[in-house]
PDB file of C-alpha atoms in Angstrom:
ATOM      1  CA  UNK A   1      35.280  23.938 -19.811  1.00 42.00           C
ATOM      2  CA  UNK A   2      31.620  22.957 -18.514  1.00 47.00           C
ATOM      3  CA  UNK A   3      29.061  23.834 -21.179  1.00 49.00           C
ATOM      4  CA  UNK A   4      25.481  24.897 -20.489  1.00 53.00           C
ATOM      5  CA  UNK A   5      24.618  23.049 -23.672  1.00 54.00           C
ATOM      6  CA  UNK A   6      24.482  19.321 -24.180  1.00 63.00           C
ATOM      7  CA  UNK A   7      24.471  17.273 -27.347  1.00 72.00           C
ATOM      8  CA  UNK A   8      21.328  15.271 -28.061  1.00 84.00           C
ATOM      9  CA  UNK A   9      21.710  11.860 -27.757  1.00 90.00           C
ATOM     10  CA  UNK A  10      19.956   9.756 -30.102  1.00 96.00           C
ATOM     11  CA  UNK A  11      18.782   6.063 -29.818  1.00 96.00           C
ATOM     12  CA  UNK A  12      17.367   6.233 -33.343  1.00 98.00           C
ATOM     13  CA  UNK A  13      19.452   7.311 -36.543  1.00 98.00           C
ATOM     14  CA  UNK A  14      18.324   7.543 -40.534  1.00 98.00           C
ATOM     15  CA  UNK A  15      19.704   8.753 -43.639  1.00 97.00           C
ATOM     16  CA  UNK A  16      19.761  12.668 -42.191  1.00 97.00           C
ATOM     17  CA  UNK A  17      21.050  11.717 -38.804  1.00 97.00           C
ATOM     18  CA  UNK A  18      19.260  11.344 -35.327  1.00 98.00           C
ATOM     19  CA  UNK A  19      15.821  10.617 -34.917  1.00 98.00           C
ATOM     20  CA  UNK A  20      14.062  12.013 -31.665  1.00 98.00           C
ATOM     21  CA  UNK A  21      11.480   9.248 -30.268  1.00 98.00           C
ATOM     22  CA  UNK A  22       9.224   9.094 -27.569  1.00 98.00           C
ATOM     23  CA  UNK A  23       7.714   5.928 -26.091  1.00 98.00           C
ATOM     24  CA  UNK A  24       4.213   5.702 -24.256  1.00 98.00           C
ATOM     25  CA  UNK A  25       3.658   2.934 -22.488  1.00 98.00           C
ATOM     26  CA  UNK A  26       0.379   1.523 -20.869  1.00 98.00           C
ATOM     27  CA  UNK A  27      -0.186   3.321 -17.105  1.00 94.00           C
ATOM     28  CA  UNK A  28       1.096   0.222 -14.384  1.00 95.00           C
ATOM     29  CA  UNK A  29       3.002  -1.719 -17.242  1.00 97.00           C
ATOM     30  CA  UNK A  30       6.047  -3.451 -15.864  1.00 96.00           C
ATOM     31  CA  UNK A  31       8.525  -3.212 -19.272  1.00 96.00           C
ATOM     32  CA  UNK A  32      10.875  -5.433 -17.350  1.00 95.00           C
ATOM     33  CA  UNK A  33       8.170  -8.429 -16.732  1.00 96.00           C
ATOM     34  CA  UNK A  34       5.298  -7.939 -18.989  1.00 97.00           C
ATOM     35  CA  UNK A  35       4.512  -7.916 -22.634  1.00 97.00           C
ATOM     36  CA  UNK A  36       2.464  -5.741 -24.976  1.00 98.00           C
ATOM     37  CA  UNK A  37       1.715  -4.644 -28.325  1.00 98.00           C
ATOM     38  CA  UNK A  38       3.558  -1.508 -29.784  1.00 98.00           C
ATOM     39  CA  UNK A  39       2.161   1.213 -32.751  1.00 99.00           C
ATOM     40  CA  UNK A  40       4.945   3.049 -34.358  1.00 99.00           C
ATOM     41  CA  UNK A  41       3.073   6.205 -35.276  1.00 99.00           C
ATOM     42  CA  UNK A  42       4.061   8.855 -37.814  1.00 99.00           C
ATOM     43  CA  UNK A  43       2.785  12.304 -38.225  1.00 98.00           C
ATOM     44  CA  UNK A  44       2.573  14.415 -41.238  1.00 98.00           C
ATOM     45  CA  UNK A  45       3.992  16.869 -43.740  1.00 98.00           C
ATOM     46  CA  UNK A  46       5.722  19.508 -41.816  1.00 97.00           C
ATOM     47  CA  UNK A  47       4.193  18.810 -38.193  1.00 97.00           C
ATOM     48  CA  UNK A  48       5.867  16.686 -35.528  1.00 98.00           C
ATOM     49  CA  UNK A  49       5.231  13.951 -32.676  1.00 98.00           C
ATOM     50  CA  UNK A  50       3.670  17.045 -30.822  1.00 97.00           C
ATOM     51  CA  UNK A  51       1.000  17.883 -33.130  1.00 97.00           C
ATOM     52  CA  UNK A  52      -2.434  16.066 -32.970  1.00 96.00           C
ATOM     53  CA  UNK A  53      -3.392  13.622 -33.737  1.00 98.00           C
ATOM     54  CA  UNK A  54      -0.782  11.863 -32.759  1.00 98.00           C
ATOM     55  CA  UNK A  55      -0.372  12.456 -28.826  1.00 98.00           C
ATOM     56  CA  UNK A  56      -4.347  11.838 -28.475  1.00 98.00           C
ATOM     57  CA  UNK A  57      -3.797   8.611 -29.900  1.00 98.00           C
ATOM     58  CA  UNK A  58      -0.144   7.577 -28.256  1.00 98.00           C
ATOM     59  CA  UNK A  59      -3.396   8.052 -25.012  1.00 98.00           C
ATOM     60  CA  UNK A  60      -5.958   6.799 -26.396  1.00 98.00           C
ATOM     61  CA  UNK A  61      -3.743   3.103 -26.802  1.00 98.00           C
ATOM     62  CA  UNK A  62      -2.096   3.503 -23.417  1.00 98.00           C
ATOM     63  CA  UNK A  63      -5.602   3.707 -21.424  1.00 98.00           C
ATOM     64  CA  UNK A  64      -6.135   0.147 -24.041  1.00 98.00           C
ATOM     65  CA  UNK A  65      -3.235  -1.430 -22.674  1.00 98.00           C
ATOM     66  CA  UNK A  66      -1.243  -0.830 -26.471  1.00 98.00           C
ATOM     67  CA  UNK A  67       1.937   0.687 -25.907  1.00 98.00           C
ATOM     68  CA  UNK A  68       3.217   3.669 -28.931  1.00 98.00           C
ATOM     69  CA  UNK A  69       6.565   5.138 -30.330  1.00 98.00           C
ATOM     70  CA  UNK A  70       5.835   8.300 -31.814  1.00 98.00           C
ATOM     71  CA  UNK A  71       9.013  10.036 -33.163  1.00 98.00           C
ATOM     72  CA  UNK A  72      10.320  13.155 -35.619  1.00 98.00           C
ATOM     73  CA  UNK A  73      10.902  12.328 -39.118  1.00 98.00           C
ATOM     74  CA  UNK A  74      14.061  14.248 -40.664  1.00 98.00           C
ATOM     75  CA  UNK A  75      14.420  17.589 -40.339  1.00 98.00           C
ATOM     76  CA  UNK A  76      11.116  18.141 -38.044  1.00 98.00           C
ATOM     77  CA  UNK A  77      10.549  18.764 -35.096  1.00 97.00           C
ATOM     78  CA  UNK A  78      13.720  17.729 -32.444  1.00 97.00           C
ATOM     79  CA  UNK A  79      15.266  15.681 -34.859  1.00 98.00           C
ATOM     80  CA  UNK A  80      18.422  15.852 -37.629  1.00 98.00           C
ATOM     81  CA  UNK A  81      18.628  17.214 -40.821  1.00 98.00           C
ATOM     82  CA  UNK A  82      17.909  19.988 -43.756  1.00 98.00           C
ATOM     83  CA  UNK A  83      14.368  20.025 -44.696  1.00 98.00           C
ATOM     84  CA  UNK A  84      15.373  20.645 -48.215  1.00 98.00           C
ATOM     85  CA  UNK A  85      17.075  17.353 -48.461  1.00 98.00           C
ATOM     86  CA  UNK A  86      14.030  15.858 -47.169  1.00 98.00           C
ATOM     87  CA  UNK A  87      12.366  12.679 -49.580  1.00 98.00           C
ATOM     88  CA  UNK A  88       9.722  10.434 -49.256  1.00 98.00           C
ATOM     89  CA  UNK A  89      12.812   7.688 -49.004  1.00 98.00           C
ATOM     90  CA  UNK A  90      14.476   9.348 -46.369  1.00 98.00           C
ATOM     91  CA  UNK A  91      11.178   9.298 -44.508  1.00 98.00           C
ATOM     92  CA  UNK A  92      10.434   5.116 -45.173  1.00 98.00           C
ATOM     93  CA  UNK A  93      14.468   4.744 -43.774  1.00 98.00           C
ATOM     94  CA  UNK A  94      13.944   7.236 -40.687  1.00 98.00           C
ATOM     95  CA  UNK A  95      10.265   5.021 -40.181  1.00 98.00           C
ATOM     96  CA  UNK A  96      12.307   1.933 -40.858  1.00 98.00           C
ATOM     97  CA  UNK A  97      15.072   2.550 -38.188  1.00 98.00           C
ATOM     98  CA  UNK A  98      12.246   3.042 -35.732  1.00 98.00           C
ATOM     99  CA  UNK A  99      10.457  -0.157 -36.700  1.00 98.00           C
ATOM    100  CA  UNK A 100      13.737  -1.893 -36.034  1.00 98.00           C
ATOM    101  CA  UNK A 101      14.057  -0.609 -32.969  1.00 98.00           C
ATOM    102  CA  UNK A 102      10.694  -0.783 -31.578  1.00 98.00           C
ATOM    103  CA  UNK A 103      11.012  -4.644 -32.841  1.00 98.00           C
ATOM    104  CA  UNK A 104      14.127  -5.379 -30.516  1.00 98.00           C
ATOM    105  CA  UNK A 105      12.476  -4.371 -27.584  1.00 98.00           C
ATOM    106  CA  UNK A 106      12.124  -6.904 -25.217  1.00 97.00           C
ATOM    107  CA  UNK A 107       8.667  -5.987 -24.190  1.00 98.00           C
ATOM    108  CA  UNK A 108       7.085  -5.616 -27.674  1.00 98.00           C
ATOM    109  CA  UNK A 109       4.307  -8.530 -28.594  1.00 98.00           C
ATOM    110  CA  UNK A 110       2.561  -7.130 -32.018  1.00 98.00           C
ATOM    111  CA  UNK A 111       3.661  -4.419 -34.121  1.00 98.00           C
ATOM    112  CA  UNK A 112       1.202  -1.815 -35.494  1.00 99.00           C
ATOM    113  CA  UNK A 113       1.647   0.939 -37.960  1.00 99.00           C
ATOM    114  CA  UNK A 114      -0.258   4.262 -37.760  1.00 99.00           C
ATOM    115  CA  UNK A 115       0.292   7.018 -40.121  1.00 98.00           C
ATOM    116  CA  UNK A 116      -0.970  10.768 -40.465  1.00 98.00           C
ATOM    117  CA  UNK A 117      -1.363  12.373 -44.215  1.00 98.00           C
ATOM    118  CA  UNK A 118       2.185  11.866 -45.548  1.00 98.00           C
ATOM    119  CA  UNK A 119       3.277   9.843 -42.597  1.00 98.00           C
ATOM    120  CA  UNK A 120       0.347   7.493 -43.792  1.00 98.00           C
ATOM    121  CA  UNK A 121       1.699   7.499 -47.369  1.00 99.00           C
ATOM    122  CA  UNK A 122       4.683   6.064 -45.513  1.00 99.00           C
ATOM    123  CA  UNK A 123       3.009   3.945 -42.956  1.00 99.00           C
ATOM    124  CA  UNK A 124       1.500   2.394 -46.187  1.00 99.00           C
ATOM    125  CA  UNK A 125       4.858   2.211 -48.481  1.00 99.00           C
ATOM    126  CA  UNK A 126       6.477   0.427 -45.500  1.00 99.00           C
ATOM    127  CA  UNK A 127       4.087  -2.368 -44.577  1.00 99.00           C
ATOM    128  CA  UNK A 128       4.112  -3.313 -48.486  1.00 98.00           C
ATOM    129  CA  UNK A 129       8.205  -3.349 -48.339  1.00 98.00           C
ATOM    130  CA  UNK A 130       8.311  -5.228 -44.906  1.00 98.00           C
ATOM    131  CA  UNK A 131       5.465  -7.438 -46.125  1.00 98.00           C
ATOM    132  CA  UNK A 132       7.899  -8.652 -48.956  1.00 98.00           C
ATOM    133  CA  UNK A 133      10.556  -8.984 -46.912  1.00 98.00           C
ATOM    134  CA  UNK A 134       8.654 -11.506 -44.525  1.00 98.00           C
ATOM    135  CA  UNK A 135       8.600  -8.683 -42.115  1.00 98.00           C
ATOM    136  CA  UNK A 136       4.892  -7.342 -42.486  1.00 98.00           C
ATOM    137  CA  UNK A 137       3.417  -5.447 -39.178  1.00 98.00           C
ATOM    138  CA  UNK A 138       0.050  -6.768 -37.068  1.00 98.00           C
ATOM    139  CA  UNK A 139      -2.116  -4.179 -38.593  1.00 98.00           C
ATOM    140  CA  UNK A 140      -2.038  -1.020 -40.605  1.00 99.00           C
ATOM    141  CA  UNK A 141      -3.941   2.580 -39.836  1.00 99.00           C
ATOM    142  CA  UNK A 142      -4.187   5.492 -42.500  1.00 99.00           C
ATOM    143  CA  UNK A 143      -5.169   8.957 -41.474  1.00 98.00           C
ATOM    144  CA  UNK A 144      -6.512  10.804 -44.509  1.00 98.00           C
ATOM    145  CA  UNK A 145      -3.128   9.332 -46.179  1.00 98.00           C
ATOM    146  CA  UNK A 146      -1.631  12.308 -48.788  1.00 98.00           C
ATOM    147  CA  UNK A 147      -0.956  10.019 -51.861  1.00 98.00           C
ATOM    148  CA  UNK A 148      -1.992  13.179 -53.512  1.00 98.00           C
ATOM    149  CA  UNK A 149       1.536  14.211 -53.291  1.00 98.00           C
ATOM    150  CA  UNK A 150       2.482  12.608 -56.489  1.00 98.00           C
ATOM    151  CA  UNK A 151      -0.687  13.741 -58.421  1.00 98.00           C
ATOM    152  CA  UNK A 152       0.548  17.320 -57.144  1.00 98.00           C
ATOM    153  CA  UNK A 153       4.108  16.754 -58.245  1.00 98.00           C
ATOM    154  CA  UNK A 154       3.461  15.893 -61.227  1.00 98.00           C
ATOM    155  CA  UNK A 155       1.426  18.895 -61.590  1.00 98.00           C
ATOM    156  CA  UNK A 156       3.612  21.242 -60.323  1.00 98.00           C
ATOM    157  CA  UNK A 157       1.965  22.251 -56.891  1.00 97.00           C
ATOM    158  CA  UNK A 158       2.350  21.877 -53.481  1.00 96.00           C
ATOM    159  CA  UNK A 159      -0.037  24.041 -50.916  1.00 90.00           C
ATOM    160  CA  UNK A 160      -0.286  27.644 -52.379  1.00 87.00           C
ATOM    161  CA  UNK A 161       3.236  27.327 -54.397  1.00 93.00           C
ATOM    162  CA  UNK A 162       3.456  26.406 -58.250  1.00 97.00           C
ATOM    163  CA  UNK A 163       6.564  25.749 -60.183  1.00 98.00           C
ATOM    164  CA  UNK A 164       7.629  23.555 -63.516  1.00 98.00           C
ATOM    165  CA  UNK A 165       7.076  20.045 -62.701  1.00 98.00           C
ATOM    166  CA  UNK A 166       9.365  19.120 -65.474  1.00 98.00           C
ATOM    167  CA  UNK A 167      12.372  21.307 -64.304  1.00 98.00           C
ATOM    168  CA  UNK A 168      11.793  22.005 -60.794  1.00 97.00           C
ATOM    169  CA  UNK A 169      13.864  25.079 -59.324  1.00 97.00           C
ATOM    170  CA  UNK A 170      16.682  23.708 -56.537  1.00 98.00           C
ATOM    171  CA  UNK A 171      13.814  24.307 -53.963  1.00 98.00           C
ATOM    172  CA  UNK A 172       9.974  25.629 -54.059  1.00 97.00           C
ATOM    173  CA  UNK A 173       9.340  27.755 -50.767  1.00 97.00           C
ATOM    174  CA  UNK A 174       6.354  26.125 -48.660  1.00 96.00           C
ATOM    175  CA  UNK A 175       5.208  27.881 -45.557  1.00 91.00           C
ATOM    176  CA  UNK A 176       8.957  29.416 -44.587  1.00 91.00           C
ATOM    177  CA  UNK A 177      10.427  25.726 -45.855  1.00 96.00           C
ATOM    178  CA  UNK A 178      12.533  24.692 -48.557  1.00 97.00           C
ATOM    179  CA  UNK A 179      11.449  21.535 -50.215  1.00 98.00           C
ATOM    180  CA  UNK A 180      13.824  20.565 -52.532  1.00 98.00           C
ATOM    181  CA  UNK A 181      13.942  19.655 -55.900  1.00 98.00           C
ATOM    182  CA  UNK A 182      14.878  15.726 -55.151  1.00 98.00           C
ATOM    183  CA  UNK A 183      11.597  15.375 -53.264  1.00 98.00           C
ATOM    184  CA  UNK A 184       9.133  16.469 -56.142  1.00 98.00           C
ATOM    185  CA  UNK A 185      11.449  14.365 -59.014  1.00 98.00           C
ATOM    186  CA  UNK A 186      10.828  11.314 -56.527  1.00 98.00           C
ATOM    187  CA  UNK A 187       7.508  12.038 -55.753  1.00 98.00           C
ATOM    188  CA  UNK A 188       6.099  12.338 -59.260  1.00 98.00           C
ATOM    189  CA  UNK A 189       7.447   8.452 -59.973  1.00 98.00           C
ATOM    190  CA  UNK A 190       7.179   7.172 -56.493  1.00 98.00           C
ATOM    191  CA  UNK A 191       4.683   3.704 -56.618  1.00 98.00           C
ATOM    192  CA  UNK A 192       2.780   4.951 -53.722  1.00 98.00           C
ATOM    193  CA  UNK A 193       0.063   2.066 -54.076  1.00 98.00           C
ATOM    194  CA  UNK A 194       1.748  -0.886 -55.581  1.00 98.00           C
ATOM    195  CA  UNK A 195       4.348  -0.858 -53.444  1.00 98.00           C
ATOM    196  CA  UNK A 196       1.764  -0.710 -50.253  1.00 98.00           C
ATOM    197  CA  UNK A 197      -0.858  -3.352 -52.043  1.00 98.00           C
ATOM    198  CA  UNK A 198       2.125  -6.014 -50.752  1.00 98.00           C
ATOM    199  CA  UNK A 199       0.633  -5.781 -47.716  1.00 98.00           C
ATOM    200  CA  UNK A 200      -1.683  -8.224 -46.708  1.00 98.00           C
ATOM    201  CA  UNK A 201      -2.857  -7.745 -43.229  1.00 98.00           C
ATOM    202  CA  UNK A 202      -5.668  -5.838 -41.171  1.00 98.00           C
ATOM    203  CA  UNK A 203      -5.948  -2.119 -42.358  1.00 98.00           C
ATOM    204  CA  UNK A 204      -8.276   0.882 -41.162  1.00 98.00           C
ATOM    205  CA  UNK A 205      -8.674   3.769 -43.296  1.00 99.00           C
ATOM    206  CA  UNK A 206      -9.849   6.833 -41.844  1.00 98.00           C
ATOM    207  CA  UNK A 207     -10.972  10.431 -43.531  1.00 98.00           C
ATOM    208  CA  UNK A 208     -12.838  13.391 -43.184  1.00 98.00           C
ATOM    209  CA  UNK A 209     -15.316  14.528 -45.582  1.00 98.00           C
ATOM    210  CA  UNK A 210     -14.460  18.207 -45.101  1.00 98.00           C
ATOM    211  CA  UNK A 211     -10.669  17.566 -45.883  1.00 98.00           C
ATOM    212  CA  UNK A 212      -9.560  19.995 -48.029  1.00 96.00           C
ATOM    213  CA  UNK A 213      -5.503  18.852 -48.538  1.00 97.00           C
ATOM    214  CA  UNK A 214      -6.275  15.295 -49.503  1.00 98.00           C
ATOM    215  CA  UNK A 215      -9.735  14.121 -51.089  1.00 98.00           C
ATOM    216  CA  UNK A 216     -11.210  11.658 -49.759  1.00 98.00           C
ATOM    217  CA  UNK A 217     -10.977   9.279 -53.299  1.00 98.00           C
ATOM    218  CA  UNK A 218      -7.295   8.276 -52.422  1.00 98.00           C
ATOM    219  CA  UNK A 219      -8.269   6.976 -49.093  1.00 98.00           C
ATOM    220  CA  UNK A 220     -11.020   5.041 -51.560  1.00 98.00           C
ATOM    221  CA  UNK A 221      -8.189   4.220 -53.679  1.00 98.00           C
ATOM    222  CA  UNK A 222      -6.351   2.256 -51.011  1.00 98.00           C
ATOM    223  CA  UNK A 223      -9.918   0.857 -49.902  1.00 98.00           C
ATOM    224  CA  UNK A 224      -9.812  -0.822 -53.839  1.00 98.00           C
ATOM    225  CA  UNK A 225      -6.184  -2.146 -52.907  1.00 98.00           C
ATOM    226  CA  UNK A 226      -6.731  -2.959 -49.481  1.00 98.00           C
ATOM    227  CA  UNK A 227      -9.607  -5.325 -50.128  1.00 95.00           C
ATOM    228  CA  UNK A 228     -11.602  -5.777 -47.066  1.00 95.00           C
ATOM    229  CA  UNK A 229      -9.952  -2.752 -45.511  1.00 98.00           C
ATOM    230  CA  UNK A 230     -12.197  -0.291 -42.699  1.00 98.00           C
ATOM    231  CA  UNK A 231     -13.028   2.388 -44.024  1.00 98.00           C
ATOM    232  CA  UNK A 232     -14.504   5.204 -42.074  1.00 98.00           C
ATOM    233  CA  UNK A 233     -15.513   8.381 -43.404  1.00 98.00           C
ATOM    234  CA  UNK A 234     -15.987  11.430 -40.638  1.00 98.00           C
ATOM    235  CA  UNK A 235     -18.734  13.454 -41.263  1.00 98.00           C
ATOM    236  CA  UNK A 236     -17.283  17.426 -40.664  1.00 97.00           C
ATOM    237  CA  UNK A 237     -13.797  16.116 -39.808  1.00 98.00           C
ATOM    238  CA  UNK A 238     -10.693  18.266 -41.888  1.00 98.00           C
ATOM    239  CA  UNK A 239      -7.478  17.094 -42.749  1.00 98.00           C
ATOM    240  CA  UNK A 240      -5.991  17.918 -39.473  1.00 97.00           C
ATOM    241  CA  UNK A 241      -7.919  15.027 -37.790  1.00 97.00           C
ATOM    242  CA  UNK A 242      -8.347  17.052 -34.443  1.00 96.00           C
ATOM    243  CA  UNK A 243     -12.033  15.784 -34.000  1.00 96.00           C
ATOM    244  CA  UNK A 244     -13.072  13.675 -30.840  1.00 97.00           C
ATOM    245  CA  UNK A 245     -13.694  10.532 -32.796  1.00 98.00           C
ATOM    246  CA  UNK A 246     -10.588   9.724 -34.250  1.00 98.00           C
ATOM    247  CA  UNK A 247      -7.898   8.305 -31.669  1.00 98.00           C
ATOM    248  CA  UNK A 248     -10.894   6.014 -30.136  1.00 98.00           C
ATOM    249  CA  UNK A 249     -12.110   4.954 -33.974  1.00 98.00           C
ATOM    250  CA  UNK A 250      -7.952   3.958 -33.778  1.00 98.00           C
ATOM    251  CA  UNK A 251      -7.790   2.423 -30.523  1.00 98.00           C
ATOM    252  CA  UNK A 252     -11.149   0.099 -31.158  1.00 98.00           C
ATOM    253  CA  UNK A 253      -8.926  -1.266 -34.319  1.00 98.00           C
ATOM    254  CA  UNK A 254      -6.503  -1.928 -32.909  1.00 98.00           C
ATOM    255  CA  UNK A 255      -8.080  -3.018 -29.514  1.00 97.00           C
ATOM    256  CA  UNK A 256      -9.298  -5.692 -31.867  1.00 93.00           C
TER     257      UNK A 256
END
């Protein structure tokens, strides 16, 4: 019987199941002849591949001749999975997968990491496991990177919701989603920055000073184990990182 509905097909698959991607390549790039570098980029706590920043940079890099792979992590936007199984782990694996595929295509010169609030906690976690592996990417970007999450864990908070950090309920309700209890009991022992200091390579740091999810002294923090590191502080620019100056401030890195 013909169905109206089709099955998603999925290039990309982590520890929850399929992972949506989308690729951006430079305007007039041949993928079948030519050559170019790649940014894997990864969004945020609850947002998706959709949400700024991470479209204005996937153009920013394409008018710079740097190609992008922006995709879902599990359970947001078009790709697999239950929110409330959701971890900081499954995140690195469904950013892994993506690395790994990004890596094996045949057009793909220099790899780049770029990573929005928790996507940069990942971004960051990642380059320090690849580094050790022998794997480490061309260069590293942090958008006003959440390592706050564990502070907050460990605390007992997450946005407007409180609960027992020492017996967390089966889930804490967070803007309409469940995030479970395996998330905060990883997050409050997860090495956030020793496991990133492995990485040795190019890093940018960006923040805004009117952030009010994420102060700006972990991005500081990372500058300390990131020695040498950019670090650019927005004047007026929130934790969103809509503003104009952000996806060129990424693009001139990386240009680099």
């Amino acid at each position: 019987m013909f169905s109206l509905f089709r099955k998603r097909e999925y290039s990309v698959r982590g520890p929850q199941g399929g992972i949506d991607i989308k690729i951006t390549l430079p305007e007039g790039f041949d993928a079948a002849t030519g050559k170019c570098p790649m940014a894997v980029l990864m969004h945020g706590f609850m947002a998706s591949k959709r949400w700024k920043p991470i479209p204005t940079i996937a153009a920013e890099l394409a008018s710079r001749g740097i190609a992008s792979i922006s995709f879902d992590f599990d359970a947001h936007g078009r790709s697999e999975g239950k929110f409330i199984d959701m971890k900081l782990s499954t995140e690195i694996a469904d950013a892994q997968a993506v690395v790994e595929y990004a890596r094996a295509l045949p057009y793909v010169s220099e790899l780049y990491f770029v990573g929005h609030s928790q996507g940069g906690v990942v971004a960051g976690m990642l380059a320090g496991k690849l580094s050790r592996e022998g794997q480490a990417p061309d260069a590293l970007v942090l958008l006003a990177p959440a390592a706050v999450l564990k502070d907050d864990a460990i605390k007992g908070q997450c946005m407007n919701a409180k609960y027992n950090p020492e017996n967390p309920p089966e889930y804490v309700s967070v803007m309409f989603h469940k995030l479970g209890r395996g998330f905060i009991q990883e997050a409050q022992k997860m090495p956030i920055y020793e496991t990133s200091s492995a990485y040795k390579g190019p890093v940018c740091i960006i923040h805004g000073t009117d952030d009010k999810i994420v102060p700006v002294s972990y991005s500081e923090r990372y500058c300390e184990i990131f020695p040498g590191a950019e670090y650019n502080l927005l004047e007026g620019e929130g934790h969103m990182m809509t503003g104009a100056a952000v996806a060129p401030l990424v693009g001139q890195f990386l240009s680099r």
